[in-house]
Amino acid sequence: MGAFEYTAVDQSGKQHQGIIEGDTPRHVRQLLREKDLLPLTLTEAAAKESIRQRSSLLTRGLSSKDLAVLTRQLSTLVQSGMPLEESLSAVAQQTENTRLQSIIMGVRAKVREGFSFAEGLSEFPSAFPMIYCATVEAGEQSGHLDAVLERLADFTEKRQELFQKVRNAMIYPALLVSFCIMIVTLMMAYVVPKVVGVFTSTGQDLPTPTALLIGMSNFFQSYGWFMLICFIGGLFTLISLLKKQNFKIRMDLILLKIPLIRKIILGLNTARFTRTFSIMTGSGVPVLDGLKISAQVITNLPMRNAVNNASLRISEGAPIGSSLNVSGYFPPLCIHLINSGEASGQLEKMLDKAAEHQEREMDGLISTLLNILEPAMIILMGIMVLGIVVALLLPIFEMNKLVL
C-alpha cells in the first residue's frame, strides 16, 4: 500500500487536495469516487517529491526546523511504546505542512509494505540526509531504535539552534546593508541629478569631488538596469559553476588561503564532522562507514577529500587521529582528543568534547565578527553619505567665494 497526493473536485465543483493511501492508483481513484470526489491528478508521494526537486531550484530538502520537530515527535512516540507505523501516522496528522505530511505518509507506506524504516527514509533522499538514514538503520539493527531516535532528535535540535542563532544574528547587518544600498542608489539616481543640475547650468568649473559624483550619477542612470541584470546573471552563473566539482574545489582552495575565512571554514566543518562522527560511533555504525558518512556533512571539498583519504589509511590499520592529522585541516586539540578517545576506548565521548570545543570557539568568533560588522556598516554608510553631501556643498562654497 502506497501514499498518493491527489487533486479532486466534488459535486459542487470545489477543488480538494490531500493525501490518501491505497494499493494502486486505480484503487485510490475508486476510494475517491466512494467519497463523491472526481480525481483530477494522482501522484505517488515519492514520485511527487522527485518532481518537486527537479522543478524548483529552491526546493532542497526539509528545513532544519521541520526535521528537528519531526524527529523529536517520533522519538517521543516510539519511546512511549507506540508501534512505528502508528507513530508515523500520528506525526503525519500532527503536521500542517502538506509536503512534510506527504513525505511521512510515503515512509509509512513503505514500512507497511514490509520495508525497514531506514529503507523507507531512503526513498526521500532530499528530505532525509545520509547520516539520518544510516543512524536509523544502525538503531534498527541493534534493536535500540528509540535511543537512536532520541540521539538524532538532540542532534537535529542543536543544529536548528545553531542555524537560528546565526540567522538571527545576520538579520540586523543584512537590513543595514540593504538600507545603505537603497539610500545610496536613490540619492545617485534621483536626488543628485536634480541638485547638481543647478550647478552645471551656471557653466562654472565644478570641484573634482562634485564632477566625480555627477559622473557616477550619470553612470547609474544610464547603466543601472544593465548592472543589475549582469549581477543576477553572474550570480546564477556562479551557482551553476559551483555545482561542478572541479570548479568548487578550486574555489574552496582559494577560500582556505584567506586566514580568517580559513579559520571559520575549518572550525565549522570540524565541529560538524566530529559531532556527526560521534553520532555514528554511538549508534553502532562501523568506523569506516561512519567516517564516509560523516565526510558528507563537510561542505569544503578539499577537507572532505582529506577525510576520505584518511579512511583509506585507517582501513590499512593506521590510527584515526594520525590519519586525519595528515591533511593539516583539523585543529591539534581535536586530533589529541580523538587520539585519546581511540586509546581509551571512549572515542564517542572525546568526539563530543571536540565538537563542543569547536562549537564554542566558532560561536565566540562569529559573535565577535558580527559585533564588529554592525558598527563598521554604520560607519561605512556614514562615510558614503558624508561624501555625497560634501560633493554637493563644495560648489556652493565656491559660489560664495565668487560673490565675496
Short mmCIF file of C-alpha atoms in Angstrom, two decimals:
data_model
loop_
_atom_site.label_atom_id
_atom_site.label_comp_id
_atom_site.label_asym_id
_atom_site.label_seq_id
_atom_site.Cartn_x
_atom_site.Cartn_y
_atom_site.Cartn_z
CA MET A 1 0.00 0.00 0.00
CA GLY A 2 1.36 3.38 -1.00
CA ALA A 3 0.65 7.03 -0.23
CA PHE A 4 -0.67 9.27 -3.02
CA GLU A 5 -1.17 13.02 -3.31
CA TYR A 6 -4.41 13.84 -5.11
CA THR A 7 -6.35 16.75 -6.52
CA ALA A 8 -10.07 16.17 -6.93
CA VAL A 9 -13.36 18.06 -7.24
CA ASP A 10 -16.65 17.37 -5.50
CA GLN A 11 -20.15 17.54 -6.98
CA SER A 12 -20.32 21.30 -6.47
CA GLY A 13 -17.07 21.81 -8.38
CA LYS A 14 -14.99 22.68 -5.31
CA GLN A 15 -11.39 21.51 -5.54
CA HIS A 16 -9.86 19.31 -2.83
CA GLN A 17 -6.23 18.34 -2.24
CA GLY A 18 -4.85 15.81 0.16
CA ILE A 19 -3.05 12.53 0.77
CA ILE A 20 -4.63 9.10 0.68
CA GLU A 21 -3.31 5.56 0.99
CA GLY A 22 -4.09 2.81 -1.47
CA ASP A 23 -2.72 -0.30 -3.12
CA THR A 24 -2.65 1.08 -6.67
CA PRO A 25 -3.63 4.30 -8.45
CA ARG A 26 -6.76 2.54 -9.65
CA HIS A 27 -7.64 1.58 -6.07
CA VAL A 28 -7.08 5.17 -4.90
CA ARG A 29 -9.34 6.55 -7.64
CA GLN A 30 -12.03 4.13 -6.53
CA LEU A 31 -11.65 5.30 -2.92
CA LEU A 32 -12.00 8.92 -4.02
CA ARG A 33 -15.12 8.15 -6.05
CA GLU A 34 -16.64 6.49 -2.99
CA LYS A 35 -16.19 9.83 -1.25
CA ASP A 36 -18.04 11.56 -4.13
CA LEU A 37 -14.81 13.08 -5.40
CA LEU A 38 -13.74 13.13 -9.03
CA PRO A 39 -9.93 12.66 -9.19
CA LEU A 40 -8.07 15.09 -11.43
CA THR A 41 -4.43 14.32 -10.62
CA LEU A 42 -2.87 11.47 -8.68
CA THR A 43 0.84 11.09 -7.90
CA GLU A 44 2.68 8.74 -5.58
CA ALA A 45 4.38 10.59 -2.70
CA ALA A 46 7.95 9.59 -3.63
CA ALA A 47 7.40 10.49 -7.29
CA LYS A 48 5.82 13.81 -6.30
CA GLU A 49 8.83 14.69 -4.15
CA SER A 50 11.15 13.84 -7.04
CA ILE A 51 9.15 16.16 -9.32
CA ARG A 52 9.42 18.95 -6.75
CA GLN A 53 13.19 18.58 -6.67
CA ARG A 54 13.52 18.76 -10.44
CA SER A 55 11.08 21.60 -10.95
CA SER A 56 12.38 24.02 -8.31
CA LEU A 57 15.89 25.32 -7.72
CA LEU A 58 14.88 26.45 -4.24
CA THR A 59 13.46 23.13 -3.04
CA ARG A 60 16.42 21.38 -1.47
CA GLY A 61 15.02 19.38 1.41
CA LEU A 62 13.24 19.65 4.70
CA SER A 63 14.14 22.69 6.75
CA SER A 64 16.23 22.08 9.84
CA LYS A 65 13.24 23.15 11.94
CA ASP A 66 10.85 20.65 10.33
CA LEU A 67 13.37 17.83 10.62
CA ALA A 68 14.07 18.63 14.28
CA VAL A 69 10.38 18.76 15.21
CA LEU A 70 9.61 15.58 13.26
CA THR A 71 12.46 13.66 14.89
CA ARG A 72 11.56 14.78 18.42
CA GLN A 73 7.89 13.86 17.98
CA LEU A 74 8.78 10.48 16.50
CA SER A 75 11.31 9.80 19.25
CA THR A 76 8.75 10.60 21.96
CA LEU A 77 6.07 8.36 20.45
CA VAL A 78 8.40 5.40 19.85
CA GLN A 79 9.80 5.65 23.39
CA SER A 80 6.26 5.58 24.74
CA GLY A 81 5.83 2.11 23.24
CA MET A 82 3.70 3.07 20.25
CA PRO A 83 4.39 0.95 17.13
CA LEU A 84 6.43 2.70 14.46
CA GLU A 85 3.62 2.61 11.90
CA GLU A 86 1.17 4.28 14.28
CA SER A 87 3.82 6.79 15.35
CA LEU A 88 4.37 7.85 11.75
CA SER A 89 0.63 8.19 11.23
CA ALA A 90 0.30 10.33 14.36
CA VAL A 91 3.16 12.61 13.34
CA ALA A 92 1.68 12.99 9.85
CA GLN A 93 -1.68 14.02 11.32
CA GLN A 94 0.05 16.48 13.65
CA THR A 95 1.83 18.49 10.96
CA GLU A 96 0.13 21.18 8.88
CA ASN A 97 2.90 21.15 6.25
CA THR A 98 1.43 19.35 3.22
CA ARG A 99 4.81 18.41 1.81
CA LEU A 100 6.05 17.04 5.13
CA GLN A 101 2.82 15.12 5.60
CA SER A 102 3.21 13.58 2.15
CA ILE A 103 6.78 12.50 2.92
CA ILE A 104 5.85 10.94 6.26
CA MET A 105 2.92 9.07 4.75
CA GLY A 106 5.22 7.87 1.96
CA VAL A 107 7.65 6.49 4.54
CA ARG A 108 4.77 4.88 6.45
CA ALA A 109 3.54 3.24 3.26
CA LYS A 110 6.96 1.67 2.71
CA VAL A 111 7.04 0.39 6.29
CA ARG A 112 3.59 -1.15 5.85
CA GLU A 113 4.84 -2.90 2.72
CA GLY A 114 7.50 -4.66 4.79
CA PHE A 115 10.48 -2.42 4.18
CA SER A 116 12.63 -1.26 7.08
CA PHE A 117 12.25 2.25 8.46
CA ALA A 118 15.67 3.21 7.06
CA GLU A 119 14.70 1.93 3.61
CA GLY A 120 11.52 3.98 3.76
CA LEU A 121 13.51 7.10 4.65
CA SER A 122 15.99 6.47 1.84
CA GLU A 123 13.11 6.80 -0.66
CA PHE A 124 13.22 10.53 0.12
CA PRO A 125 16.93 11.45 -0.05
CA SER A 126 16.18 15.15 -0.39
CA ALA A 127 14.33 15.15 2.93
CA PHE A 128 16.46 12.78 4.99
CA PRO A 129 20.25 13.07 4.66
CA MET A 130 22.55 10.07 4.55
CA ILE A 131 23.54 10.44 8.21
CA TYR A 132 19.87 10.27 9.21
CA CYS A 133 19.17 7.07 7.27
CA ALA A 134 22.42 5.40 8.37
CA THR A 135 21.79 6.19 12.04
CA VAL A 136 18.23 4.84 11.87
CA GLU A 137 19.48 1.70 10.13
CA ALA A 138 22.05 1.15 12.89
CA GLY A 139 19.34 1.62 15.52
CA GLU A 140 17.07 -0.91 13.82
CA GLN A 141 19.84 -3.48 13.52
CA SER A 142 20.87 -3.07 17.17
CA GLY A 143 17.28 -3.10 18.43
CA HIS A 144 17.64 0.33 20.06
CA LEU A 145 15.69 2.48 17.62
CA ASP A 146 14.13 4.52 20.45
CA ALA A 147 17.53 5.52 21.87
CA VAL A 148 18.92 6.29 18.43
CA LEU A 149 15.91 8.48 17.57
CA GLU A 150 16.43 10.40 20.80
CA ARG A 151 20.08 10.95 19.87
CA LEU A 152 19.02 12.10 16.41
CA ALA A 153 16.44 14.44 17.95
CA ASP A 154 19.13 16.05 20.13
CA PHE A 155 21.42 16.37 17.11
CA THR A 156 18.81 17.96 14.83
CA GLU A 157 17.67 20.35 17.56
CA LYS A 158 21.23 21.53 18.22
CA ARG A 159 21.73 22.07 14.51
CA GLN A 160 18.46 24.02 14.36
CA GLU A 161 19.52 26.18 17.33
CA LEU A 162 22.84 26.99 15.67
CA PHE A 163 21.12 27.84 12.38
CA GLN A 164 18.57 30.02 14.20
CA LYS A 165 21.31 31.80 16.14
CA VAL A 166 23.33 32.61 13.01
CA ARG A 167 20.23 33.69 11.09
CA ASN A 168 19.03 35.98 13.88
CA ALA A 169 22.50 37.48 14.22
CA MET A 170 22.61 38.24 10.49
CA ILE A 171 19.22 39.97 10.31
CA TYR A 172 20.43 43.37 11.54
CA PRO A 173 23.58 43.54 9.37
CA ALA A 174 21.59 42.39 6.34
CA LEU A 175 18.92 45.05 6.90
CA LEU A 176 21.62 47.66 7.42
CA VAL A 177 23.43 46.75 4.19
CA SER A 178 20.15 46.72 2.24
CA PHE A 179 19.14 50.10 3.66
CA CYS A 180 22.57 51.54 2.85
CA ILE A 181 22.43 50.31 -0.75
CA MET A 182 18.87 51.61 -1.17
CA ILE A 183 19.71 55.08 0.19
CA VAL A 184 22.83 55.50 -1.93
CA THR A 185 21.04 54.22 -5.06
CA LEU A 186 18.11 56.61 -4.60
CA MET A 187 20.44 59.56 -3.99
CA MET A 188 22.62 58.77 -7.01
CA ALA A 189 19.68 58.10 -9.34
CA TYR A 190 17.20 60.82 -8.33
CA VAL A 191 18.47 63.33 -5.75
CA VAL A 192 21.95 64.11 -7.07
CA PRO A 193 20.91 64.80 -10.71
CA LYS A 194 18.33 67.40 -9.64
CA VAL A 195 20.68 69.17 -7.25
CA VAL A 196 23.75 69.25 -9.47
CA GLY A 197 21.65 70.46 -12.39
CA VAL A 198 21.66 73.87 -10.75
CA PHE A 199 25.47 73.97 -10.68
CA THR A 200 26.04 72.72 -14.20
CA SER A 201 23.68 75.38 -15.62
CA THR A 202 25.98 78.12 -14.28
CA GLY A 203 28.81 76.97 -16.57
CA GLN A 204 31.45 77.28 -13.84
CA ASP A 205 34.13 74.66 -13.28
CA LEU A 206 32.97 72.18 -10.68
CA PRO A 207 35.21 70.78 -7.93
CA THR A 208 36.67 67.34 -8.63
CA PRO A 209 34.52 65.51 -6.00
CA THR A 210 31.38 67.06 -7.47
CA ALA A 211 32.40 66.14 -11.03
CA LEU A 212 33.06 62.57 -9.93
CA LEU A 213 29.69 62.44 -8.20
CA ILE A 214 27.93 63.69 -11.35
CA GLY A 215 29.76 61.10 -13.44
CA MET A 216 28.77 58.30 -11.08
CA SER A 217 25.17 59.53 -11.07
CA ASN A 218 25.04 59.59 -14.86
CA PHE A 219 26.55 56.12 -14.98
CA PHE A 220 23.92 54.77 -12.57
CA GLN A 221 21.14 56.35 -14.60
CA SER A 222 22.44 55.01 -17.92
CA TYR A 223 23.63 51.55 -16.91
CA GLY A 224 21.86 50.81 -13.62
CA TRP A 225 19.47 48.20 -15.03
CA PHE A 226 22.24 46.69 -17.11
CA MET A 227 24.42 46.34 -13.99
CA LEU A 228 21.55 44.71 -12.12
CA ILE A 229 20.95 42.21 -14.95
CA CYS A 230 24.69 41.44 -15.11
CA PHE A 231 24.79 40.92 -11.35
CA ILE A 232 21.85 38.50 -11.41
CA GLY A 233 23.28 36.69 -14.44
CA GLY A 234 26.69 36.43 -12.79
CA LEU A 235 25.10 35.08 -9.61
CA PHE A 236 23.25 32.34 -11.50
CA THR A 237 26.43 31.53 -13.46
CA LEU A 238 28.41 31.22 -10.24
CA ILE A 239 25.76 28.94 -8.73
CA SER A 240 25.82 26.69 -11.80
CA LEU A 241 29.65 26.59 -11.80
CA LEU A 242 29.73 25.68 -8.11
CA LYS A 243 27.78 22.54 -8.98
CA LYS A 244 30.81 21.37 -10.96
CA GLN A 245 33.23 19.59 -8.65
CA ASN A 246 36.48 20.83 -10.21
CA PHE A 247 35.43 24.48 -10.04
CA LYS A 248 34.16 24.12 -6.46
CA ILE A 249 37.42 22.50 -5.36
CA ARG A 250 39.40 25.43 -6.81
CA MET A 251 37.12 27.94 -5.07
CA ASP A 252 37.37 26.06 -1.77
CA LEU A 253 41.17 26.02 -2.01
CA ILE A 254 41.18 29.78 -2.65
CA LEU A 255 38.99 30.38 0.41
CA LEU A 256 41.33 28.27 2.54
CA LYS A 257 44.19 30.65 1.66
CA ILE A 258 42.43 33.61 3.29
CA PRO A 259 43.43 33.48 7.01
CA LEU A 260 40.21 34.49 8.78
CA ILE A 261 37.90 32.71 6.34
CA ARG A 262 40.12 29.60 6.60
CA LYS A 263 39.71 29.59 10.38
CA ILE A 264 35.92 29.85 10.13
CA ILE A 265 35.59 27.19 7.40
CA LEU A 266 37.84 24.69 9.17
CA GLY A 267 36.26 25.37 12.55
CA LEU A 268 32.65 24.98 11.42
CA ASN A 269 33.37 21.88 9.34
CA THR A 270 35.41 20.29 12.12
CA ALA A 271 32.55 20.83 14.57
CA ARG A 272 30.04 19.40 12.12
CA PHE A 273 32.26 16.41 11.28
CA THR A 274 33.14 15.46 14.87
CA ARG A 275 29.51 15.82 16.00
CA THR A 276 28.31 13.60 13.17
CA PHE A 277 31.09 11.05 13.67
CA SER A 278 30.17 10.90 17.35
CA ILE A 279 26.55 10.14 16.42
CA MET A 280 27.73 7.40 14.05
CA THR A 281 30.06 5.86 16.64
CA GLY A 282 27.46 5.94 19.42
CA SER A 283 24.84 4.37 17.15
CA GLY A 284 26.96 1.31 16.42
CA VAL A 285 27.91 2.23 12.84
CA PRO A 286 31.33 0.74 11.86
CA VAL A 287 34.16 3.27 12.00
CA LEU A 288 34.92 3.25 8.27
CA ASP A 289 31.24 3.59 7.34
CA GLY A 290 30.84 6.31 9.95
CA LEU A 291 33.79 8.24 8.52
CA LYS A 292 32.45 8.06 4.98
CA ILE A 293 29.00 9.21 6.07
CA SER A 294 30.39 11.95 8.32
CA ALA A 295 32.54 13.24 5.47
CA GLN A 296 29.36 14.07 3.54
CA VAL A 297 28.41 16.79 6.05
CA ILE A 298 31.66 18.67 5.30
CA THR A 299 30.94 21.44 2.79
CA ASN A 300 34.58 22.18 1.93
CA LEU A 301 35.62 19.63 -0.73
CA PRO A 302 39.39 19.55 -0.01
CA MET A 303 38.61 18.87 3.64
CA ARG A 304 36.06 16.21 2.67
CA ASN A 305 38.60 14.55 0.41
CA ALA A 306 41.08 14.59 3.29
CA VAL A 307 38.63 12.59 5.43
CA ASN A 308 38.07 10.11 2.59
CA ASN A 309 41.84 9.70 2.21
CA ALA A 310 42.10 9.18 5.96
CA SER A 311 39.53 6.38 5.66
CA LEU A 312 41.87 4.56 3.27
CA ARG A 313 44.73 4.82 5.78
CA ILE A 314 42.52 3.63 8.61
CA SER A 315 41.39 0.65 6.56
CA GLU A 316 45.07 -0.29 6.31
CA GLY A 317 45.43 -0.20 10.10
CA ALA A 318 46.52 3.39 10.79
CA PRO A 319 45.10 5.24 13.84
CA ILE A 320 42.17 7.60 13.27
CA GLY A 321 43.79 10.69 14.77
CA SER A 322 47.10 10.46 12.91
CA SER A 323 45.26 9.67 9.65
CA LEU A 324 43.15 12.83 9.96
CA ASN A 325 46.18 14.88 11.01
CA VAL A 326 47.99 14.26 7.70
CA SER A 327 45.96 16.89 5.85
CA GLY A 328 46.59 19.63 8.42
CA TYR A 329 42.97 20.74 8.24
CA PHE A 330 41.92 19.58 11.72
CA PRO A 331 42.92 21.57 14.83
CA PRO A 332 45.61 19.97 17.05
CA LEU A 333 43.26 19.81 20.06
CA CYS A 334 40.71 17.89 18.01
CA ILE A 335 43.39 15.39 16.92
CA HIS A 336 44.62 14.95 20.51
CA LEU A 337 41.09 14.28 21.76
CA ILE A 338 40.48 11.72 19.00
CA ASN A 339 43.80 10.01 19.80
CA SER A 340 42.89 9.95 23.49
CA GLY A 341 39.43 8.55 22.81
CA GLU A 342 40.76 5.88 20.48
CA ALA A 343 43.40 4.79 23.02
CA SER A 344 41.00 4.74 25.98
CA GLY A 345 38.03 3.21 24.14
CA GLN A 346 35.98 6.41 24.66
CA LEU A 347 36.02 7.70 21.10
CA GLU A 348 32.38 8.82 21.16
CA LYS A 349 32.90 10.86 24.34
CA MET A 350 36.08 12.52 23.02
CA LEU A 351 34.44 13.32 19.69
CA ASP A 352 31.61 15.02 21.59
CA LYS A 353 34.16 17.07 23.55
CA ALA A 354 35.96 18.04 20.35
CA ALA A 355 32.66 19.12 18.78
CA GLU A 356 31.66 21.15 21.84
CA HIS A 357 35.04 22.88 21.92
CA GLN A 358 34.88 23.81 18.24
CA GLU A 359 31.25 24.97 18.52
CA ARG A 360 32.10 27.24 21.47
CA GLU A 361 35.12 28.64 19.68
CA MET A 362 33.14 29.31 16.49
CA ASP A 363 30.24 30.85 18.42
CA GLY A 364 32.64 33.27 20.06
CA LEU A 365 34.43 34.11 16.81
CA ILE A 366 31.23 34.64 14.81
CA SER A 367 29.70 36.74 17.60
CA THR A 368 32.81 38.93 17.68
CA LEU A 369 32.80 39.38 13.91
CA LEU A 370 29.11 40.29 13.91
CA ASN A 371 29.66 42.79 16.73
CA ILE A 372 32.39 44.40 14.63
CA LEU A 373 30.35 44.26 11.44
CA GLU A 374 27.41 46.27 12.79
CA PRO A 375 29.31 49.48 13.72
CA ALA A 376 31.54 49.03 10.65
CA MET A 377 28.48 49.11 8.39
CA ILE A 378 27.15 52.21 10.17
CA ILE A 379 30.50 53.96 9.74
CA LEU A 380 30.70 52.93 6.08
CA MET A 381 27.19 54.20 5.39
CA GLY A 382 28.01 57.44 7.19
CA ILE A 383 31.18 57.93 5.12
CA MET A 384 29.31 57.34 1.86
CA VAL A 385 26.53 59.77 2.74
CA LEU A 386 29.08 62.31 4.01
CA GLY A 387 30.98 62.07 0.73
CA ILE A 388 27.83 62.77 -1.26
CA VAL A 389 26.89 65.74 0.95
CA VAL A 390 30.40 67.23 0.76
CA ALA A 391 30.42 66.86 -3.04
CA LEU A 392 27.11 68.73 -3.20
CA LEU A 393 28.22 71.52 -0.83
CA LEU A 394 31.59 72.27 -2.44
CA PRO A 395 30.08 74.15 -5.44
CA ILE A 396 28.01 76.24 -3.02
CA PHE A 397 31.16 77.24 -1.15
CA GLU A 398 32.84 78.11 -4.45
CA MET A 399 29.90 80.31 -5.45
CA ASN A 400 30.03 82.10 -2.09
CA LYS A 401 33.71 82.89 -2.65
CA LEU A 402 32.93 84.37 -6.05
CA VAL A 403 30.21 86.57 -4.56
CA LEU A 404 32.55 87.80 -1.84
#
